Amino acid sequence: MTTTIVDAKSYKRLLQELEQHRKQHERLKLLFNVTRNITRELTIDRLLLRIMDEVKNVLNCDRCSVFIMDEENQELWAQVAHGGDEIRFPSHLGIAGYVATTGETLNIPDAYADHRFNPNIDKQTGYRTRNILTIPMRNKMRNIIGVFQALNKFGGPFTRDDEELLDAISAISAGQIENAQLYEEQKKTFDSFIETLATTIDARDPMTAGHSKRIAMYSDEIAQIVKLTDAEREVLRTAALLHDYGKIAVREAVLTKKGRLTPEEFEHIQSHPEFTRRILRKINFSRKLKDVPEIAGAHHEKIDGTGYPQGLRDKEIPKLSKILAVCDVFDALTSQRPYRDRMSFFKVLHIINRGAGTDFDDFYVAALKKIRLDRILLILEDEHKENLRPGDLRFLSHFTLTDLMFVYAVDEPTPEQQKLVRVFTKYYVQNYEEVR
C-alpha cells in the first residue's frame, strides 16, 4: 500500500516535471521564432512593427507599443503603435514613464483601478484599456533604452509567465533596436554625403541647379508606379543623385557655355557619363549599391543604340538607367534657364512621346505619363513650394500627364479640362527673379 502511494506521488511529480519541460520547450520555441523574425529587419520603422506583431501573437493581447528613450530630449517616443500615430511625451510621465524611470515591471490587472493610469487617453482615442503589462527594455550594459507595453490580454489579465516571456523578448529586441538605430545613423550619414556630392556638381553649373535632386524625385515617382522594390528604389535614387558627377571632369568653359558648342566641345561634354562611371567605381559602395556606377554611367544611352558613351542598345542598357534617361530629358526640357523660359509643356510631351521606342523605353515613358500633376508641380517647384496653393494641388492630384496630353489633343475641352490646363499652366509658366 505504501509503495503504491509513493509510486503515485512519484508519477505525479514526474508529470509536473514533464509539464514544466514542455512549457520551457514551448517558450524557447517561441523565443527562437521571435528572434528569427525580428532579425530580418534593419530599418527601425519595420523592426518596431515586426516586434509589436510578434508580442501581440505571443502574449495573445490586443495591442503592443514599443517606446524608445530619447536621451537628448528626455522623451519617450513610439514610432508606430497599433491603431495609433507616433506619440512623444516626457520620459517621466505615465505608466511607461514610471517604468522607464524606476526600471520596475508593472502588471496592472485593472487599468482604471490604478492611479497611474490616465483615463483621458482612452477618452481621446475611443479605446478601452482593461489591463496593462509594462516592462523596461535594457541593453547589454543594463541601461534602460525603452519600454514595452502590452494592452488587453484576451481571456483575462497578464500572468507571471507573460512577464517572463515579455522580459525575454525585450532583451532580444534591445540589441536589434540599437543595431537598427546605428544602421539608420550610418545611412543618414551616407545619404547626406551623396546629396552633398550632387549639390557640388549642380553648383558648378548654375543653369542646372537642383537638376540631380529633381531627377531623383522623378525617378522615384516612376519607381513607385512600376512597383520597384525598396532596394531597387534606393539604388535608383543614389544613381540619380550622382548621374552627372562626371561633369567634374568637364572644362568649366564648356559646361557653362550659353551658345552652340563646337564639335570638339560637344564630344568633350559627352564624355561625362564615362567619367561618372569611372569616378563612382572608386567609391566603396555597399553590396546592394554596387551597380550604381554602371547605372549612373548609362543615363545617356538610347534604345536604338545611338546614345553615348558606349552605344548600348535596348536590353544592354540597365533598366534603372532607362528610367534615368527619360527623367533626365524631361527635367532638361521643363527646367527654367537664366537665358530662356521653360519649353511649352505641349512641346515637351511631344518630344518625349516622339522618343518612345527609339531614345527611351516605351514602358518607362508610359510610367512617366502616369505621374500625377500635383507631384509634377511639387518637383518642378521644389525650391518654391510655398507658392503652390493647397487647393490647386488637391485639384491636380486627380489628373496625370496622360490626362493633360488628352486635353491638349481635344478641339473643345470641357470646363473641367479648361480648368486643368489653366491651373497647371499658371504655375508652369511663371518665372522667378533669381533665375532670370
XYZ file of C-alpha atoms in Angstrom:
436
model
C 0.000 0.000 0.000
C 2.828 2.369 0.938
C 4.647 1.551 -2.269
C 1.546 2.391 -4.275
C 1.243 5.797 -2.580
C 4.947 6.556 -3.190
C 4.653 5.499 -6.819
C 1.595 7.702 -7.228
C 3.454 10.696 -5.778
C 6.475 9.996 -7.955
C 4.250 9.701 -11.004
C 2.540 12.984 -10.163
C 5.895 14.671 -9.666
C 7.115 13.232 -12.962
C 4.044 14.612 -14.747
C 4.693 18.032 -13.226
C 8.318 17.969 -14.349
C 7.278 16.904 -17.829
C 4.778 19.767 -17.964
C 7.479 22.197 -16.872
C 9.824 20.867 -19.563
C 7.038 21.164 -22.128
C 6.364 24.783 -21.169
C 10.078 25.558 -21.237
C 10.371 23.955 -24.664
C 7.397 25.950 -25.952
C 8.872 29.164 -24.551
C 12.248 28.517 -26.177
C 10.496 27.737 -29.444
C 8.544 30.989 -29.235
C 11.691 32.994 -28.454
C 13.555 31.336 -31.320
C 10.775 32.274 -33.741
C 10.634 35.846 -32.420
C 14.418 36.203 -32.736
C 14.412 34.791 -36.259
C 11.614 37.109 -37.375
C 12.854 40.390 -35.898
C 16.460 39.952 -37.017
C 15.260 40.104 -40.623
C 14.531 43.821 -40.282
C 17.163 46.560 -40.458
C 15.102 49.763 -40.563
C 13.726 50.983 -37.250
C 10.174 51.502 -38.559
C 9.790 47.975 -39.863
C 11.599 46.491 -36.900
C 9.211 48.094 -34.410
C 6.204 46.939 -36.412
C 7.591 43.411 -36.521
C 8.326 43.371 -32.791
C 4.832 44.582 -31.931
C 3.237 41.966 -34.146
C 5.338 39.245 -32.521
C 4.445 40.397 -28.989
C 0.745 40.539 -29.817
C 0.830 36.993 -31.113
C 2.973 35.550 -28.330
C 1.094 37.211 -25.451
C -2.323 36.905 -27.101
C -3.136 40.573 -26.478
C -4.902 43.328 -28.404
C -2.155 45.954 -28.648
C 1.530 46.472 -28.095
C 3.672 49.599 -28.135
C 7.451 49.932 -28.020
C 8.556 53.235 -26.517
C 12.126 54.302 -27.292
C 14.117 56.557 -24.968
C 15.273 59.856 -26.476
C 18.034 60.801 -24.043
C 18.776 64.149 -25.642
C 15.203 65.439 -25.297
C 14.300 63.362 -22.234
C 11.322 61.888 -24.042
C 9.788 58.534 -24.801
C 8.518 58.064 -28.326
C 6.697 55.367 -30.234
C 7.407 55.418 -33.954
C 4.405 53.249 -34.713
C 1.707 51.928 -32.425
C -1.022 49.516 -33.439
C -4.115 51.574 -34.034
C -2.413 54.929 -33.440
C 0.082 57.501 -34.727
C 3.529 58.483 -33.487
C 3.472 59.882 -29.974
C 6.052 61.653 -27.800
C 5.910 62.615 -24.162
C 8.284 63.460 -21.269
C 10.082 60.297 -20.180
C 8.872 60.529 -16.565
C 5.131 60.715 -17.295
C 2.509 57.991 -17.275
C 2.909 54.290 -16.693
C 5.541 53.960 -19.415
C 7.447 56.901 -17.907
C 7.273 55.358 -14.430
C 8.726 52.079 -15.711
C 11.426 53.894 -17.723
C 12.400 55.899 -14.640
C 12.289 53.158 -11.984
C 13.112 50.066 -14.005
C 10.206 48.225 -12.396
C 7.835 45.891 -14.190
C 4.178 46.871 -13.858
C 1.474 44.248 -14.350
C -1.839 46.033 -13.870
C -4.891 43.742 -13.983
C -7.380 46.657 -13.861
C -6.177 49.853 -15.502
C -8.947 52.063 -14.106
C -8.178 50.935 -10.566
C -4.579 52.136 -10.807
C -3.887 55.806 -10.013
C -1.005 55.919 -12.502
C -3.297 55.258 -15.447
C -4.575 58.320 -17.322
C -8.172 57.632 -18.494
C -8.097 60.755 -20.706
C -6.040 58.795 -23.221
C -8.949 56.383 -23.698
C -11.356 59.309 -23.999
C -9.247 60.894 -26.724
C -8.752 57.684 -28.707
C -12.043 55.902 -28.076
C -10.110 52.834 -26.892
C -10.981 50.949 -23.687
C -7.968 49.785 -21.713
C -8.593 46.850 -19.369
C -5.197 45.503 -18.333
C -1.595 46.570 -18.923
C 1.810 44.883 -18.800
C 4.759 47.283 -18.975
C 8.401 46.176 -18.886
C 11.661 48.130 -19.174
C 13.909 47.366 -22.120
C 17.607 47.153 -21.244
C 20.646 46.900 -23.479
C 23.759 44.804 -22.818
C 25.063 47.480 -20.449
C 21.790 47.135 -18.482
C 20.845 50.714 -19.370
C 17.140 51.329 -19.994
C 16.697 52.278 -23.651
C 12.919 51.983 -23.836
C 9.733 50.364 -22.589
C 7.484 47.550 -23.798
C 3.781 47.958 -23.139
C 1.153 45.315 -23.906
C -2.562 46.056 -23.565
C -5.696 43.976 -23.058
C -4.757 40.323 -22.879
C -7.550 38.160 -24.228
C -9.168 35.875 -21.643
C -8.003 37.665 -18.508
C -5.112 39.661 -17.005
C -1.445 39.122 -17.851
C 0.274 36.337 -15.909
C 3.685 35.849 -14.364
C 4.597 33.704 -17.374
C 3.683 36.645 -19.621
C 6.020 38.878 -17.633
C 8.925 36.469 -18.042
C 8.213 35.998 -21.735
C 7.964 39.724 -22.452
C 11.131 40.335 -20.449
C 12.974 37.808 -22.634
C 11.592 39.360 -25.837
C 12.590 42.788 -24.529
C 16.185 41.647 -24.018
C 16.334 40.184 -27.530
C 14.774 43.284 -29.073
C 17.025 45.793 -27.327
C 20.144 44.728 -29.197
C 18.315 44.627 -32.513
C 16.818 48.087 -31.949
C 20.237 49.552 -31.170
C 21.621 47.901 -34.307
C 18.770 49.393 -36.352
C 19.411 52.839 -34.872
C 23.110 52.551 -35.724
C 22.241 51.409 -39.254
C 19.893 54.376 -39.649
C 22.528 56.833 -38.438
C 25.083 55.406 -40.861
C 22.570 55.530 -43.700
C 21.738 59.174 -42.949
C 25.435 59.989 -42.977
C 25.906 58.217 -46.317
C 22.799 59.851 -47.810
C 23.964 63.307 -46.748
C 27.359 62.577 -48.325
C 25.705 61.579 -51.619
C 23.440 64.641 -51.573
C 26.467 66.867 -50.911
C 28.271 65.398 -53.915
C 25.184 66.012 -56.079
C 24.846 69.596 -54.844
C 28.539 70.222 -55.508
C 28.174 69.176 -59.143
C 24.970 71.151 -59.672
C 26.687 74.199 -58.168
C 29.337 74.115 -60.909
C 26.657 74.919 -63.460
C 24.042 77.463 -62.290
C 21.910 76.549 -65.313
C 21.226 73.094 -63.901
C 20.847 73.919 -60.197
C 18.718 71.283 -58.467
C 18.774 69.017 -61.531
C 20.136 65.911 -59.773
C 17.630 66.166 -56.933
C 14.723 66.554 -59.359
C 15.907 63.539 -61.376
C 15.931 61.525 -58.145
C 12.359 62.613 -57.379
C 11.003 61.957 -60.895
C 12.751 58.590 -60.908
C 11.197 57.609 -57.617
C 7.741 58.502 -58.905
C 8.272 56.107 -61.819
C 9.770 53.511 -59.485
C 6.615 53.512 -57.398
C 4.367 53.326 -60.465
C 6.205 50.293 -61.889
C 6.455 48.783 -58.382
C 10.203 48.519 -57.999
C 11.385 47.011 -54.725
C 12.636 49.244 -51.905
C 16.165 48.001 -52.619
C 15.860 48.962 -56.301
C 14.466 52.365 -55.352
C 17.479 53.040 -53.141
C 19.879 52.097 -55.938
C 17.929 54.277 -58.385
C 17.904 57.263 -56.032
C 21.661 57.040 -55.452
C 22.380 56.695 -59.173
C 20.049 59.613 -59.937
C 21.777 61.920 -57.482
C 25.208 61.013 -58.860
C 24.386 60.559 -62.570
C 26.142 63.796 -63.592
C 29.126 63.527 -61.264
C 31.426 63.043 -64.249
C 30.849 66.701 -65.114
C 33.527 67.428 -62.537
C 35.971 66.432 -65.298
C 34.361 68.709 -67.914
C 36.035 72.070 -68.550
C 34.021 74.850 -66.919
C 34.099 76.990 -70.059
C 32.382 74.184 -71.946
C 29.991 73.276 -69.141
C 28.646 76.824 -68.736
C 28.794 77.938 -72.385
C 25.486 79.524 -73.449
C 25.965 79.399 -77.192
C 26.233 76.483 -79.599
C 29.002 74.012 -78.798
C 31.713 73.215 -81.325
C 32.057 69.561 -82.401
C 35.108 69.224 -80.135
C 33.262 70.777 -77.191
C 30.222 68.574 -77.773
C 32.428 65.472 -77.823
C 34.108 66.663 -74.624
C 30.822 67.141 -72.747
C 29.603 63.759 -73.994
C 32.460 62.189 -72.052
C 30.862 62.997 -68.701
C 28.859 59.738 -68.361
C 32.077 57.727 -68.777
C 33.792 59.939 -66.205
C 30.793 59.368 -63.925
C 31.224 55.613 -64.214
C 34.990 55.718 -63.628
C 34.812 58.058 -60.628
C 31.919 56.241 -58.938
C 33.741 52.934 -59.308
C 36.302 54.303 -56.847
C 33.636 54.688 -54.143
C 33.364 51.672 -51.860
C 29.605 51.183 -52.296
C 27.845 48.537 -50.222
C 26.909 45.287 -51.927
C 23.353 46.430 -52.598
C 24.589 49.649 -54.257
C 27.407 48.053 -56.256
C 25.621 48.636 -59.605
C 25.306 52.408 -59.105
C 28.383 53.298 -61.249
C 27.128 51.333 -64.269
C 23.553 52.612 -63.905
C 24.586 56.248 -63.496
C 27.077 55.990 -66.347
C 24.459 54.741 -68.823
C 21.850 57.504 -68.477
C 22.599 58.873 -71.983
C 22.291 55.516 -73.739
C 19.353 55.133 -76.145
C 17.155 52.191 -77.033
C 18.191 52.291 -80.710
C 21.918 52.299 -79.879
C 22.598 55.919 -80.897
C 23.305 57.087 -77.360
C 26.635 57.518 -75.594
C 29.195 56.765 -74.268
C 29.035 53.050 -75.206
C 26.255 52.963 -77.794
C 24.331 50.298 -75.856
C 21.036 49.028 -77.259
C 17.745 48.176 -75.510
C 18.406 45.067 -73.381
C 22.071 46.004 -72.938
C 21.004 49.104 -71.003
C 20.299 48.585 -67.280
C 16.595 49.081 -66.608
C 17.281 51.710 -63.958
C 19.378 53.642 -66.486
C 16.351 53.670 -68.788
C 14.362 55.409 -66.037
C 17.152 57.967 -65.561
C 17.272 58.613 -69.304
C 13.653 59.681 -69.684
C 13.683 61.675 -66.418
C 16.917 63.438 -67.390
C 15.474 64.698 -70.674
C 12.096 65.543 -69.137
C 13.764 67.705 -66.486
C 16.063 69.380 -69.009
C 13.087 70.338 -71.177
C 10.899 71.584 -68.321
C 13.534 73.496 -66.351
C 13.997 77.234 -66.430
C 17.337 78.632 -67.547
C 18.842 82.100 -66.977
C 18.592 82.704 -70.748
C 15.168 81.143 -71.506
C 11.817 80.205 -70.035
C 10.548 76.662 -69.773
C 9.678 74.970 -73.037
C 5.937 74.784 -73.655
C 4.567 71.726 -71.938
C 2.772 70.625 -75.082
C 6.123 70.558 -76.913
C 7.800 68.729 -74.006
C 5.232 65.948 -74.115
C 5.535 65.781 -77.911
C 9.320 65.315 -77.689
C 9.048 62.632 -75.005
C 6.372 60.778 -76.990
C 8.375 61.019 -80.195
C 11.404 59.489 -78.457
C 9.500 56.474 -77.096
C 10.896 53.280 -78.593
C 13.979 54.985 -80.053
C 15.523 57.233 -77.396
C 13.533 55.906 -74.454
C 11.985 52.654 -73.325
C 8.239 52.677 -74.114
C 7.454 51.147 -70.746
C 9.057 53.938 -68.741
C 7.648 56.685 -70.975
C 4.193 55.245 -70.208
C 5.070 55.247 -66.491
C 6.249 58.875 -66.661
C 2.892 59.861 -68.127
C 1.127 58.250 -65.163
C 2.704 60.656 -62.672
C 0.074 62.860 -61.020
C 0.218 66.537 -61.934
C 0.429 67.687 -58.326
C 3.579 65.564 -57.966
C 4.998 67.076 -61.173
C 4.491 70.603 -59.829
C 5.927 69.766 -56.412
C 9.098 68.554 -58.126
C 9.264 71.391 -60.659
C 8.756 73.963 -57.906
C 10.844 72.152 -55.280
C 12.529 75.395 -54.256
C 9.306 77.435 -54.399
C 6.721 75.112 -52.833
C 5.337 77.966 -50.765
C 3.872 79.401 -53.984
C 1.714 76.329 -54.612
C -1.832 76.668 -53.298
C -3.088 73.554 -51.442
C -6.454 73.754 -53.232
C -4.765 73.729 -56.634
C -2.612 70.756 -55.646
C -5.681 68.823 -54.477
C -7.404 69.533 -57.785
C -4.362 68.493 -59.842
C -3.929 65.310 -57.799
C -6.868 63.822 -59.721
C -5.026 64.102 -63.052
C -1.881 62.688 -64.656
C 0.367 63.732 -67.533
C -1.717 61.455 -69.742
C -4.842 63.458 -68.871
C -3.064 66.694 -69.739
C -1.936 65.277 -73.080
C -5.519 64.269 -73.836
C -6.788 67.794 -73.121
C -4.148 69.251 -75.454
C -5.454 66.949 -78.209
C -9.191 67.741 -77.972
C -10.778 70.542 -80.009
C -13.433 71.534 -77.480
C -12.284 70.862 -73.889
C -14.866 70.698 -71.118
C -14.931 73.367 -68.374
C -13.052 70.995 -66.041
C -10.424 70.295 -68.712
C -10.036 74.028 -69.293
C -9.514 74.500 -65.566
C -6.936 71.709 -65.582
C -4.843 73.448 -68.246
C -5.332 76.864 -66.632
C -4.287 75.779 -63.128
C -1.278 73.747 -64.251
C -0.073 76.369 -66.732
C -0.387 79.139 -64.135
C 2.480 77.609 -62.193
C 4.417 76.140 -65.096
C 4.948 79.423 -66.958
C 5.775 81.677 -64.011
C 9.328 82.924 -63.587
C 11.433 83.764 -60.555
C 13.818 86.680 -60.400
C 16.782 84.647 -59.197
C 16.823 82.529 -62.343
C 16.399 85.331 -64.898
